[in-house]
Short mmCIF file of C-alpha atoms in Angstrom, two decimals:
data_model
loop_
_atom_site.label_atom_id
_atom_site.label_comp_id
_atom_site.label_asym_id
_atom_site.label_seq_id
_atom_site.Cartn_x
_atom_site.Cartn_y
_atom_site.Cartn_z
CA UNK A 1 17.68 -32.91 -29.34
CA UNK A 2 17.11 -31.25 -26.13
CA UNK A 3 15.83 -27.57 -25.33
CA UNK A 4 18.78 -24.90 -25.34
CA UNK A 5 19.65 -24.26 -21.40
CA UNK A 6 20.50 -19.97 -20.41
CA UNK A 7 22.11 -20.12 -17.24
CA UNK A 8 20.72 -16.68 -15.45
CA UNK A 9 21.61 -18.00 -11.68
CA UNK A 10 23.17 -15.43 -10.11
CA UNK A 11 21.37 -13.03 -12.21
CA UNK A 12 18.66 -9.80 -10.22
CA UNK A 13 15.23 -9.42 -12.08
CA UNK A 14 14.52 -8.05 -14.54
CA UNK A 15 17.78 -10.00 -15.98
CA UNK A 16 16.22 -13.75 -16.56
CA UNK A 17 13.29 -12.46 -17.58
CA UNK A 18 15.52 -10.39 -20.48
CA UNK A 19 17.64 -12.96 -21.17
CA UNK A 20 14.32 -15.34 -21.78
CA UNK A 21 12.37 -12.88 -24.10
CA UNK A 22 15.97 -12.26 -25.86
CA UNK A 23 16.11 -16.15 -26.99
CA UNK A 24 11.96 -16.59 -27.56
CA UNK A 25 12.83 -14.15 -29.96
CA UNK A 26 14.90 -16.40 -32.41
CA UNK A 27 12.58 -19.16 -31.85
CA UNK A 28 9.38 -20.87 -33.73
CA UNK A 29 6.28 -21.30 -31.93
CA UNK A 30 6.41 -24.37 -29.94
CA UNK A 31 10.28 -24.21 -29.27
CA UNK A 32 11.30 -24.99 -26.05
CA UNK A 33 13.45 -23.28 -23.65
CA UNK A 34 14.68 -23.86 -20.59
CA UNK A 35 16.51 -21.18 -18.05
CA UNK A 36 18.15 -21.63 -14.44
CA UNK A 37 17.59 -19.12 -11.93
CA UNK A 38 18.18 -18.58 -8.85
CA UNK A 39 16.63 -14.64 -8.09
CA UNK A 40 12.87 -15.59 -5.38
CA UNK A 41 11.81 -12.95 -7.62
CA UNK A 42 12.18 -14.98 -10.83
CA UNK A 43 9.63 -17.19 -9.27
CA UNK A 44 6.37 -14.90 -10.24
CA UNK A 45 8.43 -13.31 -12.92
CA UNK A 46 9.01 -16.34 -15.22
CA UNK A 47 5.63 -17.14 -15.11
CA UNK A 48 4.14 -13.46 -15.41
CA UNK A 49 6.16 -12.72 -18.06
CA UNK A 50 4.90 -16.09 -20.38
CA UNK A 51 1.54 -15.58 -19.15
CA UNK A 52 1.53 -11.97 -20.55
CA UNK A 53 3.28 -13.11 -23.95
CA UNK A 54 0.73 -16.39 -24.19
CA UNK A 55 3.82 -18.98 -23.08
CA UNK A 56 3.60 -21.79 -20.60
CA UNK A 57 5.81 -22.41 -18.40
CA UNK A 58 6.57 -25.44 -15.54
CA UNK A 59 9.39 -25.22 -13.22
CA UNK A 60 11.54 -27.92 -11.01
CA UNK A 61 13.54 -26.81 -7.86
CA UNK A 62 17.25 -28.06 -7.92
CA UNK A 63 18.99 -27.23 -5.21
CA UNK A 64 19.84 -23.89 -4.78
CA UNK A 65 18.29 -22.72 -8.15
CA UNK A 66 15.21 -22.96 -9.73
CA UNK A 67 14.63 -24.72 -13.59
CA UNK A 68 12.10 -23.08 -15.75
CA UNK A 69 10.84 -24.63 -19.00
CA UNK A 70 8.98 -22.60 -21.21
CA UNK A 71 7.18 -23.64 -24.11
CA UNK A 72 6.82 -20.89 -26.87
CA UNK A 73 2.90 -20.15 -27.90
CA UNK A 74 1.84 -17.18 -30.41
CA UNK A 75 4.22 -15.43 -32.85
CA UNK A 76 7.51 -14.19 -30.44
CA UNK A 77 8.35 -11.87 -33.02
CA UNK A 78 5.47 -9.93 -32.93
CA UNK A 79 5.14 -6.96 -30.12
CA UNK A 80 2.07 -6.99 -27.97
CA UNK A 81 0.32 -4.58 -25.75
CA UNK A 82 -0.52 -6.13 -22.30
CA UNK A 83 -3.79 -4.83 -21.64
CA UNK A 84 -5.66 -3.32 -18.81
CA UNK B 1 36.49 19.06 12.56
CA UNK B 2 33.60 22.22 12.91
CA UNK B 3 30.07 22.07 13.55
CA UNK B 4 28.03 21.27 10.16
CA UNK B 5 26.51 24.32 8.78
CA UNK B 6 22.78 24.53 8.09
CA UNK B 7 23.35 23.86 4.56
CA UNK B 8 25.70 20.88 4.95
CA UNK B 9 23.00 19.31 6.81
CA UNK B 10 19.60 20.47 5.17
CA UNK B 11 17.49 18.67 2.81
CA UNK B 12 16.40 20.88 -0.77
CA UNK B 13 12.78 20.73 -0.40
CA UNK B 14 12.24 21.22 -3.63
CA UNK B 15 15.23 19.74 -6.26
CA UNK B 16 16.22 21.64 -9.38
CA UNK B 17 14.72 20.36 -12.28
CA UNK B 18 11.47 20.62 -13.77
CA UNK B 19 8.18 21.38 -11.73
CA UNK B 20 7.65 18.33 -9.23
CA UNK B 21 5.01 16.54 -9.48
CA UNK B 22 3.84 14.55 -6.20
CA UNK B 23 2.08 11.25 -7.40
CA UNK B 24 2.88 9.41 -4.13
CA UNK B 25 1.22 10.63 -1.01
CA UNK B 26 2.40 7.76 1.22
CA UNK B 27 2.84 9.71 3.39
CA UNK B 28 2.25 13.06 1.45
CA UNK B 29 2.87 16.71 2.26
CA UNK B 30 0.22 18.15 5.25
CA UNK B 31 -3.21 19.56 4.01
CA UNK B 32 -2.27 23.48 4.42
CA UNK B 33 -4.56 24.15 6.86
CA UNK B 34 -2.96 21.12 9.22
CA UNK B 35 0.06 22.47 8.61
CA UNK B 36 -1.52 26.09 10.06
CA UNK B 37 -2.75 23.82 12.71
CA UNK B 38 0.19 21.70 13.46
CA UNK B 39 2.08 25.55 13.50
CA UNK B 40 -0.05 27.28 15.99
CA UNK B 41 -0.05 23.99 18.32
CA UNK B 42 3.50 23.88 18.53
CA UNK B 43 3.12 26.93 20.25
CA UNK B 44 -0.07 26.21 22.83
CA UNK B 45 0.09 22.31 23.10
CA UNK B 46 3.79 21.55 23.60
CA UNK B 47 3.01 20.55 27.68
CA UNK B 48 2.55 16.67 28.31
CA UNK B 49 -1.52 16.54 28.79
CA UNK B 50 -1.03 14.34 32.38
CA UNK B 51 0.70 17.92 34.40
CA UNK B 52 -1.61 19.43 36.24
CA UNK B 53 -0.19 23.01 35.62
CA UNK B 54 -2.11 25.59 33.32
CA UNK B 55 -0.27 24.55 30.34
CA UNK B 56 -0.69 20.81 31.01
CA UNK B 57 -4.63 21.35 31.41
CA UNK B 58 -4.36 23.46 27.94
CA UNK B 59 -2.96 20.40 26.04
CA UNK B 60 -5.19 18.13 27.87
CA UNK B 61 -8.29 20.12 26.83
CA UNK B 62 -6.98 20.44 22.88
CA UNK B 63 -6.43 16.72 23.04
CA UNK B 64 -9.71 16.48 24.24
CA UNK B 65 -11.33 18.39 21.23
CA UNK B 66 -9.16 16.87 18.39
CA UNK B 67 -10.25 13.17 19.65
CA UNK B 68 -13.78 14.05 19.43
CA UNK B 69 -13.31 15.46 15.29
CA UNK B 70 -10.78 12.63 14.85
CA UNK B 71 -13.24 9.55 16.31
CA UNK B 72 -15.73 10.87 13.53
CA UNK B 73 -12.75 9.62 11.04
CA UNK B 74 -13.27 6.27 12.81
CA UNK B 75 -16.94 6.02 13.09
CA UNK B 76 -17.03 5.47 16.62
CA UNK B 77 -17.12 7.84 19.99
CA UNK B 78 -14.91 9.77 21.29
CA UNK B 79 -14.22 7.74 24.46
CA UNK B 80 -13.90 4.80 22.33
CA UNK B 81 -10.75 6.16 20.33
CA UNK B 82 -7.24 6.09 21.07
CA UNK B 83 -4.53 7.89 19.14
CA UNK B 84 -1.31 6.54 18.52
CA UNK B 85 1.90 7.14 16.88
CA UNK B 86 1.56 5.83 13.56
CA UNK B 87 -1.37 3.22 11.98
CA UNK B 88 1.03 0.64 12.38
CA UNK B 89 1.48 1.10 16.20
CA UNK B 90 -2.52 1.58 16.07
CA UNK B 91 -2.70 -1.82 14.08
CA UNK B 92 -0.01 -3.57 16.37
CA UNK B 93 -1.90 -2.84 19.74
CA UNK B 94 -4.91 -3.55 17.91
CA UNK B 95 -3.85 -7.26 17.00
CA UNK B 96 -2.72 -7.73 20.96
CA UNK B 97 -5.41 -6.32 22.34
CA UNK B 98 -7.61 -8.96 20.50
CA UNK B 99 -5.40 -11.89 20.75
CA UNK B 100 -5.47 -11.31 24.45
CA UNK B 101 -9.49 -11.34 24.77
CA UNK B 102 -9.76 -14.29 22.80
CA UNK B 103 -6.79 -16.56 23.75
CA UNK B 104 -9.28 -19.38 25.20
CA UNK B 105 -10.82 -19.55 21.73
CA UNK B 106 -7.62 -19.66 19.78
CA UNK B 107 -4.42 -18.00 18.63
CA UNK B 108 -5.59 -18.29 14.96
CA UNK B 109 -5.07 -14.64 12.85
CA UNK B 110 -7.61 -15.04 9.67
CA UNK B 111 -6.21 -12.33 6.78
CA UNK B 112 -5.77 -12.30 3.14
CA UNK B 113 -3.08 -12.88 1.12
CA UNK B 114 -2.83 -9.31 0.05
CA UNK B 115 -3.40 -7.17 3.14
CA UNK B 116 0.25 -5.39 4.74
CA UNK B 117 3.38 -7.30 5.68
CA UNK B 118 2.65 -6.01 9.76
CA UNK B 119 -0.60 -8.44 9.46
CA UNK B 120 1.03 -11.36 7.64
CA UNK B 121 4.19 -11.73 9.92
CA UNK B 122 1.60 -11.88 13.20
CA UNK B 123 2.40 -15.66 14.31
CA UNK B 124 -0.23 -17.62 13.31
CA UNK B 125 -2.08 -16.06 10.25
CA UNK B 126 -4.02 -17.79 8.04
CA UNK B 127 -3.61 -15.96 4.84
CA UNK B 128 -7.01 -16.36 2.69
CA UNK B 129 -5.75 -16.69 -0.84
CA UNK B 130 -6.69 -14.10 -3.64
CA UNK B 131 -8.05 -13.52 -7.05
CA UNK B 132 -6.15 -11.97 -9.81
CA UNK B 133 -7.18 -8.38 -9.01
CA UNK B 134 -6.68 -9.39 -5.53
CA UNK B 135 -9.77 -9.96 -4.27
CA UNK B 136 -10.58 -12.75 -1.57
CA UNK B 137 -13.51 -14.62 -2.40
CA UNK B 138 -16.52 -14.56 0.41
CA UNK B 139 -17.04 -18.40 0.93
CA UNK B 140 -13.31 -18.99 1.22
CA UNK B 141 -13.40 -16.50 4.00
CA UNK B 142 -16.05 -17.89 5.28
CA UNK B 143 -14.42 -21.15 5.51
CA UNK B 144 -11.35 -20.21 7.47
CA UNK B 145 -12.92 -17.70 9.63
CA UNK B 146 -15.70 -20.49 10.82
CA UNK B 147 -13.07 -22.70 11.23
CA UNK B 148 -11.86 -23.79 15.22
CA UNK B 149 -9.51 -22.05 17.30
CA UNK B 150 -9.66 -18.53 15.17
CA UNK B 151 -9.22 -15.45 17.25
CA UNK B 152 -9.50 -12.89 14.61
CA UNK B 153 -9.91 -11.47 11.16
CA UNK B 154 -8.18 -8.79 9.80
CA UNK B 155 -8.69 -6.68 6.65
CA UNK B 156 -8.09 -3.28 5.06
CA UNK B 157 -11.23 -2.42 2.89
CA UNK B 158 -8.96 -2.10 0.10
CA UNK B 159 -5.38 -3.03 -0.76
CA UNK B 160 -3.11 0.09 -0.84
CA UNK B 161 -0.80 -1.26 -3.43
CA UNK B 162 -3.04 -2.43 -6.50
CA UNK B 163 -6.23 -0.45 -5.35
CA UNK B 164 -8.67 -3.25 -5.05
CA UNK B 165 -11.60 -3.71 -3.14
CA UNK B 166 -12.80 -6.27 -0.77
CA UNK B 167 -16.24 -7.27 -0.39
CA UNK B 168 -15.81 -6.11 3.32
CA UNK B 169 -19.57 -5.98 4.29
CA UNK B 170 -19.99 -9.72 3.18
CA UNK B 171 -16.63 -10.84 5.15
CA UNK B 172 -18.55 -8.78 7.87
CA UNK B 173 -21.10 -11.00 7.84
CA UNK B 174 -19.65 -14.08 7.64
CA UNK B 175 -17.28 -13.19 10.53
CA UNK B 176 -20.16 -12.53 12.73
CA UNK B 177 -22.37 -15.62 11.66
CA UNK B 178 -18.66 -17.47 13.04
CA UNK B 179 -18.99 -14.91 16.17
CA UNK B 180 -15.39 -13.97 15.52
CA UNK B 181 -14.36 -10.18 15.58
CA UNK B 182 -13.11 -8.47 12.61
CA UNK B 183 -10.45 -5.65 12.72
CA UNK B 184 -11.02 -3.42 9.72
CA UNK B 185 -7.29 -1.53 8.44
CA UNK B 186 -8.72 1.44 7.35
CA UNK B 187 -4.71 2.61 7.41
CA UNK B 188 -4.94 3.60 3.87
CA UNK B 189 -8.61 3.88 3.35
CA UNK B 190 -9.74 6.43 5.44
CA UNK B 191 -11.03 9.88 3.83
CA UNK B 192 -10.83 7.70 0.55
CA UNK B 193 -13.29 4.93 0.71
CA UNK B 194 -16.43 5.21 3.44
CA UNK B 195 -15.84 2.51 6.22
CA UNK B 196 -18.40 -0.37 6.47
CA UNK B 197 -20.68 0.27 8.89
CA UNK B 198 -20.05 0.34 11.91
CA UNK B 199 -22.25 -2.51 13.27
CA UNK B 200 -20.15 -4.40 11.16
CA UNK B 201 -16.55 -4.76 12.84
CA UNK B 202 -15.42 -4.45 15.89
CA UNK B 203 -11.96 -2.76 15.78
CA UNK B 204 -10.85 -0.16 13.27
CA UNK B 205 -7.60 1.49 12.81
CA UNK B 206 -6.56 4.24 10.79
CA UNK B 207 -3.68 6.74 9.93
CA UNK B 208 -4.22 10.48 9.84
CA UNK B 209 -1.67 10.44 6.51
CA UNK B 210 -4.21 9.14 4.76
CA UNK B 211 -6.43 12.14 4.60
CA UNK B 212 -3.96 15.17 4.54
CA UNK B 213 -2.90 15.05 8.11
CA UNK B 214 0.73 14.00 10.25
CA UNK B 215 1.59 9.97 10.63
CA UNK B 216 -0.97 9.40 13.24
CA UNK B 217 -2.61 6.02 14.38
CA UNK B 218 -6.31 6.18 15.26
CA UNK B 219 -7.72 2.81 16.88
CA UNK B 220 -11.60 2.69 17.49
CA UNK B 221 -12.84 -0.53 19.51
CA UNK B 222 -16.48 -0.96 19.68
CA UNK B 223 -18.63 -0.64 22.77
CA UNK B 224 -19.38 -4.41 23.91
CA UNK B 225 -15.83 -5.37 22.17
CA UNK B 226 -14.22 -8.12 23.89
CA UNK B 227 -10.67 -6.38 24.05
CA UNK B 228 -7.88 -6.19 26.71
CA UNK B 229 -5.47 -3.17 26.52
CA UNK B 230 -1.42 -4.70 26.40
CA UNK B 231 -1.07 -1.95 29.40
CA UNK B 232 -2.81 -1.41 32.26
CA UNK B 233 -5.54 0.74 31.92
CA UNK B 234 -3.99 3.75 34.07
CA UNK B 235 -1.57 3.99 31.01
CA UNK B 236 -1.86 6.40 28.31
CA UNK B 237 -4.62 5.88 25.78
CA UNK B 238 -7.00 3.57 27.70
CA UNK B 239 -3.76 1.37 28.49
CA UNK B 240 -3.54 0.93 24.96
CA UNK B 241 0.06 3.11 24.14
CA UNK B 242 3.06 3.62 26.29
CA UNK B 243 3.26 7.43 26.14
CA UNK B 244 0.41 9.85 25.48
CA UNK B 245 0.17 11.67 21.81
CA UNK B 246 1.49 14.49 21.00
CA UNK B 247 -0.86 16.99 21.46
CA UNK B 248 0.64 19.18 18.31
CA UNK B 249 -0.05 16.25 15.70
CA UNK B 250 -3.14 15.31 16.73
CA UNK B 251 -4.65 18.78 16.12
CA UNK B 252 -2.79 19.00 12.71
CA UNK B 253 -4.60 15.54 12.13
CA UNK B 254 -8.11 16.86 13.71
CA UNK B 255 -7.15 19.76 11.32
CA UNK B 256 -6.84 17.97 8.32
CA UNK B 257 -10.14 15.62 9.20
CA UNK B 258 -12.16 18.59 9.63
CA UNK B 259 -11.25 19.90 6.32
CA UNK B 260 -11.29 17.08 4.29
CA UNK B 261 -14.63 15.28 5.68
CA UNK B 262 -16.73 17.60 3.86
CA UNK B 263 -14.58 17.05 0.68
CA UNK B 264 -13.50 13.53 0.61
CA UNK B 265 -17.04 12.46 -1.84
CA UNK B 266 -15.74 15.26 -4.73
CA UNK B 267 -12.01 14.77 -4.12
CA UNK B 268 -12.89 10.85 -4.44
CA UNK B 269 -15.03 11.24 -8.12
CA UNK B 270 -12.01 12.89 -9.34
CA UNK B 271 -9.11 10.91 -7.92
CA UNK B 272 -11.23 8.43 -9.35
CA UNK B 273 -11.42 9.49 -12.94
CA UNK B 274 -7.44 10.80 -13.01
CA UNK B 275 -6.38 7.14 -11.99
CA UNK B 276 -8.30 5.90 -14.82
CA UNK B 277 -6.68 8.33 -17.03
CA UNK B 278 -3.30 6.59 -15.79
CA UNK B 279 -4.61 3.23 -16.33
CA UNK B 280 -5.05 4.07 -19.64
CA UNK B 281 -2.25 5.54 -20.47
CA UNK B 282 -0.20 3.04 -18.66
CA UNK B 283 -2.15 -0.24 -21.04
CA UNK B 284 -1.06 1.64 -24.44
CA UNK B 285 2.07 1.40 -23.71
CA UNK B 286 3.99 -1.79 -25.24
CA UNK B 287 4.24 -4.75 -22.61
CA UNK B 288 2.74 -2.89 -19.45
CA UNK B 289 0.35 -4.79 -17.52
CA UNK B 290 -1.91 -2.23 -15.19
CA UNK B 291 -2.82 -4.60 -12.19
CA UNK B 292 -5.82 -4.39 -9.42
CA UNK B 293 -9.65 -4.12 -10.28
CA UNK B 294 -10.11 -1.49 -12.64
CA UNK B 295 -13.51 0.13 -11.42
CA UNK B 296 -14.09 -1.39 -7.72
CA UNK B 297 -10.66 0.07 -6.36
CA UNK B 298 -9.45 2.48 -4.24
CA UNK B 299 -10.00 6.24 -6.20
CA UNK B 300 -6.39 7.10 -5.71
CA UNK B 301 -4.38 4.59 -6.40
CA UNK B 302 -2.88 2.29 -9.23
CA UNK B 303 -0.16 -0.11 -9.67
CA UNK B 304 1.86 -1.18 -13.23
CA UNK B 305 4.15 -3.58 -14.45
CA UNK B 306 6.59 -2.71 -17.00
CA UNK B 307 7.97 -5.79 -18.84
CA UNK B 308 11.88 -5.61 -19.30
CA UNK B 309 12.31 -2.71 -17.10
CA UNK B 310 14.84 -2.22 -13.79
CA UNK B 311 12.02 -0.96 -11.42
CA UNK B 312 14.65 1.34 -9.63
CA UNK B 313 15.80 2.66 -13.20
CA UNK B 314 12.38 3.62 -14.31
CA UNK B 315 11.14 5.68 -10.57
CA UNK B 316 14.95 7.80 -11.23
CA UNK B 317 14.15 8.05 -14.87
CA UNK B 318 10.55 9.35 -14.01
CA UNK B 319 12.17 11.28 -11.07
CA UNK B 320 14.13 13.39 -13.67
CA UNK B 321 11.30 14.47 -15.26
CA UNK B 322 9.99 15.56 -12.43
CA UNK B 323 7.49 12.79 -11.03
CA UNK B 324 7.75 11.13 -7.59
CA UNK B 325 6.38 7.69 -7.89
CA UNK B 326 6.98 4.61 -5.98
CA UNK B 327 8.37 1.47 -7.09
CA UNK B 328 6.69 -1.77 -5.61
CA UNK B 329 9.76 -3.82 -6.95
CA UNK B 330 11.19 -6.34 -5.17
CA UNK B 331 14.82 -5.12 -6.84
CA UNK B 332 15.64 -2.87 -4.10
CA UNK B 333 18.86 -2.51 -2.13
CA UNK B 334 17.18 -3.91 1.26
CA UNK B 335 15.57 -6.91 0.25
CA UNK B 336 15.38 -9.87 -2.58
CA UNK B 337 11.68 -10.45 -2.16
CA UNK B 338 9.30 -9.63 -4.55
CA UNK B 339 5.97 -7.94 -3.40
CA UNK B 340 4.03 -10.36 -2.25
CA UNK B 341 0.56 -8.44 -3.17
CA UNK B 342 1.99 -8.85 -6.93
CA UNK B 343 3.30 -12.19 -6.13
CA UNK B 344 0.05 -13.27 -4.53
CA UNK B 345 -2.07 -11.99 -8.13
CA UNK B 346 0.61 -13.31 -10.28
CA UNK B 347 1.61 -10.08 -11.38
CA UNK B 348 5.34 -9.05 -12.82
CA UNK B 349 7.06 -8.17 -9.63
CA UNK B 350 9.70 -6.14 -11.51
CA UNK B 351 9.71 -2.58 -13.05
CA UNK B 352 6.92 -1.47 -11.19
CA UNK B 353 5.33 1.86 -10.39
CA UNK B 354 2.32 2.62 -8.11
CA UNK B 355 1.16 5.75 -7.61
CA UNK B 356 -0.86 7.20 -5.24
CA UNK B 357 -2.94 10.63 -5.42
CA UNK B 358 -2.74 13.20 -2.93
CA UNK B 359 -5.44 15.36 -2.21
CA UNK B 360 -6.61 18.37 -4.18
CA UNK B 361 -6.29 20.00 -1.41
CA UNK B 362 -2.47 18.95 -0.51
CA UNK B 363 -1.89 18.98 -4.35
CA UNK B 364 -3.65 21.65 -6.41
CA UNK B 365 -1.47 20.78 -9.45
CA UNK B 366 -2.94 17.04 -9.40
CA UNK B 367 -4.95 17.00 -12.52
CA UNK B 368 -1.82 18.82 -14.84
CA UNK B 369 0.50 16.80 -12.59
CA UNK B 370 -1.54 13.35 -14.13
CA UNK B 371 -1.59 14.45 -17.71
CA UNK B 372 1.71 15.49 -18.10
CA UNK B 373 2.64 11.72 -16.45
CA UNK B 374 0.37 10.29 -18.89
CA UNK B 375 2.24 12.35 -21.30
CA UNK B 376 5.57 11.56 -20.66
CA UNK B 377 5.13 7.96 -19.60
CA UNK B 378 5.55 6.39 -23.11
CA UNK B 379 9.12 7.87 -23.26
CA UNK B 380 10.22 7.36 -20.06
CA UNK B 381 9.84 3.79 -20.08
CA UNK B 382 11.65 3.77 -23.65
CA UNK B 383 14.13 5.39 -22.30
CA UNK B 384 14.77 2.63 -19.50
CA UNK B 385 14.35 0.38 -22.00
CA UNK B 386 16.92 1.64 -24.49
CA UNK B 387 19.25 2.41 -21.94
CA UNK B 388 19.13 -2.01 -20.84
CA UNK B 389 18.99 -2.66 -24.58
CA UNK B 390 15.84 -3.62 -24.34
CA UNK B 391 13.63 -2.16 -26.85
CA UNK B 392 13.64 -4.14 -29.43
CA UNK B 393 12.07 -7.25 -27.64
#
């Protein structure tokens, strides 16, 4: 079975990033995901974001866009306060 | 079609709304008694400072005295000092006048990852890469600035954007043991943080807008400095500028020095202690991340990341109710790169905010200003995030 795909390309931050976080949120710990993107920005965002909510991530360049595969840690469902 | 009226083309200085609150002094409003200053000169230093008419001799003599307050900002003398018309100008002649001195060494520009875009696109910089507050680590520097062929390090005692210090008096040192100078960018330091001292660098630069005073560029190159002006030294400035200052803004910026010298230790301890309050505030809230060092930092400044927050959306939201903030997001009309300070620390590089304190003095307000922000932060950001459908993530 492979990982579901969200196609953000063409998408501004903070929109991947939102679109990611939307679909961890239906997902088990240890799910994969994987999202295309094409927003530089995504670049520190992806991996910010799953470093903040304990998620790894790797990423392959494809042409014009970027692929990011993230592999779901922790409890998703649960809210958590970044600290200091 | 008419002439515009005055109020077709006038700016509100101060939009409707509740009371402002001015948490970004880059640049910020004039200390008061610069603006006096900057007033008074308008009237008695308008002449260009090269005639040799009474009222040429008058602006060359008040030029005279605000260099010799304003090199005290600088840590050097007064003949060593040139004033310019913004840091960045100051920084720019700075960089040439070096690279010129030490061409038959090398063309190599030794920096950190973090320090301002003006450094980093310089042709060939060697960025130094960064911790996650931001902070370049000593041997690292060491390395690249002992390397062959390096004309020059460059680096601001602390980054403007996140607040963090660098360990400038060790990447003194180790520029020295190389024997290669070191430009300090004081440009949003000075009056904040105390320079290094002065044996340790050989150029400085500065901006006047750091401390209360106009946009004004202040570069200070060591006695026994290799250094060769871009201009020839019958131009203004030492041959360092193109045109002479004006005489007006550099007594506002005198002005605001000789005000705020005496002040900047007290002003500091509680810019400090409000930023922390920020900090604070800014980590309770759900899926912020408050980036930089939090105790060796600038006093006056901190940057946050909001998660699932438009960047732009949350400075207008914030702007409603009253606070001016900046937004270190790359999501802005003019350009689709992130910040590379946050990308360089791995920080979120959307829905950002940094703000940065004014003076007491420039803003007496500052401390009711902060904890109504801390107040009302919590409910701004929900209200971004309920307005992107984002809250319940």
């Amino acid at each position: 079975m492979s990982a579901p795909v969200l196609d953000a390309r063409g998408q501004r931050c903070p929109m991947p990033v939102i679109a990611l976080a939307r679909a961890a949120r239906a997902q088990p710990p240890g799910a994969v995901l994987v999202v295309l993107a094409d927003d530089p920005a995504a670049r520190h965002d992806i991996p910010a974001w799953a470093r903040l909510k304990g998620h790894t991530v790797s990423l392959a360049d494809d042409g014009g866009h970027t692929a990011y595969r993230v592999v779901l840690g922790g409890h998703p469902a649960e809210k958590s306060t970044a600290g200091a | 079609m008419p002439p515009p009226t005055p109020a077709d083309t006038a700016v509100d200085p101060s939009p409707a709304g509740p009371r402002r609150a001015l948490l970004d002094a880059t640049p910020g409003p004039l200390h008061p008694a610069a603006r006096e200053a900057l007033l008074s000169a308008l009237d008695n230093g308008w002449a260009d400072p090269r005639r040799l008419h009474s009222e040429g001799r008058r602006a060359a003599h008040l030029l005279d005295q605000a260099r010799e307050v304003l090199a005290d900002a600088v840590g050097a003398r007064p003949a060593e000092v040139s004033l310019h018309p913004s840091g960045s100008h100051a920084l720019q002649g700075a960089i040439t006048g070096l690279r010129s001195a030490r061409r038959r060494v090398g063309d190599a520009l030794v920096t950190t990852a973090v320090e301002q875009a003006l450094v980093l696109r310089s042709p060939d910089t060697e960025p130094v890469g960064v911790d996650r507050h931001g902070r370049v680590e000593v041997t690292a520097w060491a390395e690249a600035i002992g390397a062959p062929g390096v004309a020059m390090g460059i680096v601001a005692p602390a980054n403007p954007e996140i607040g963090t210090r660098q360990p400038v008096e060790e990447l003194a040192t180790a520029s020295r043991a190389a024997g290669v100078p070191l430009l300090v960018d004081a440009t949003s330091t000075v009056g904040r943080l105390p320079l290094p001292r002065t044996e340790a660098y050989a150029v400085c630069v500065a901006d006047a807008a750091a401390f209360g005073g106009p946009p004004l560029g202040l570069l200070a190159v060591g006695a026994g400095t290799r250094w060769r002006p871009p201009g020839p030294v019958s131009a203004p400035e030492r041959g360092r500028e193109v045109a002479p200052p004006s005489v007006p803004l550099a007594l506002a910026a005198a002005e605001a020095w000789r005000q705020h010298r005496h002040a900047a230790t007290d002003d500091a301890r509680v810019a400090h202690e409000l930023i922390a309050a920020i900090r604070a505030a800014a980590a309770d809230v759900p899926d912020v991340e408050v980036v930089g060092d939090p105790d060796a930092r600038l006093p006056h400044v901190v940057t946050f990341s909001c998660l699932y927050v438009d960047g732009e959306a949350l400075v207008g939201e914030l702007d409603r109710r009253g606070f001016a903030v900046a937004s270190g997001s790359a999501c802005t009309a003019d350009t689709l790169q992130p910040s590379h300070v946050l990308a360089a620390i791995g920080a979120l590089t959307h829905g950002n905010v940094r703000v940065t304190l004014p003076l007491a003095a420039v803003a007496p307000t500052r401390e009711r200003d902060v904890a109504r922000f801390c107040a009302e932060l919590p409910q701004a950001v929900a209200a971004v995030r309920a307005h992107l459908g984002t809250l319940d993530l």
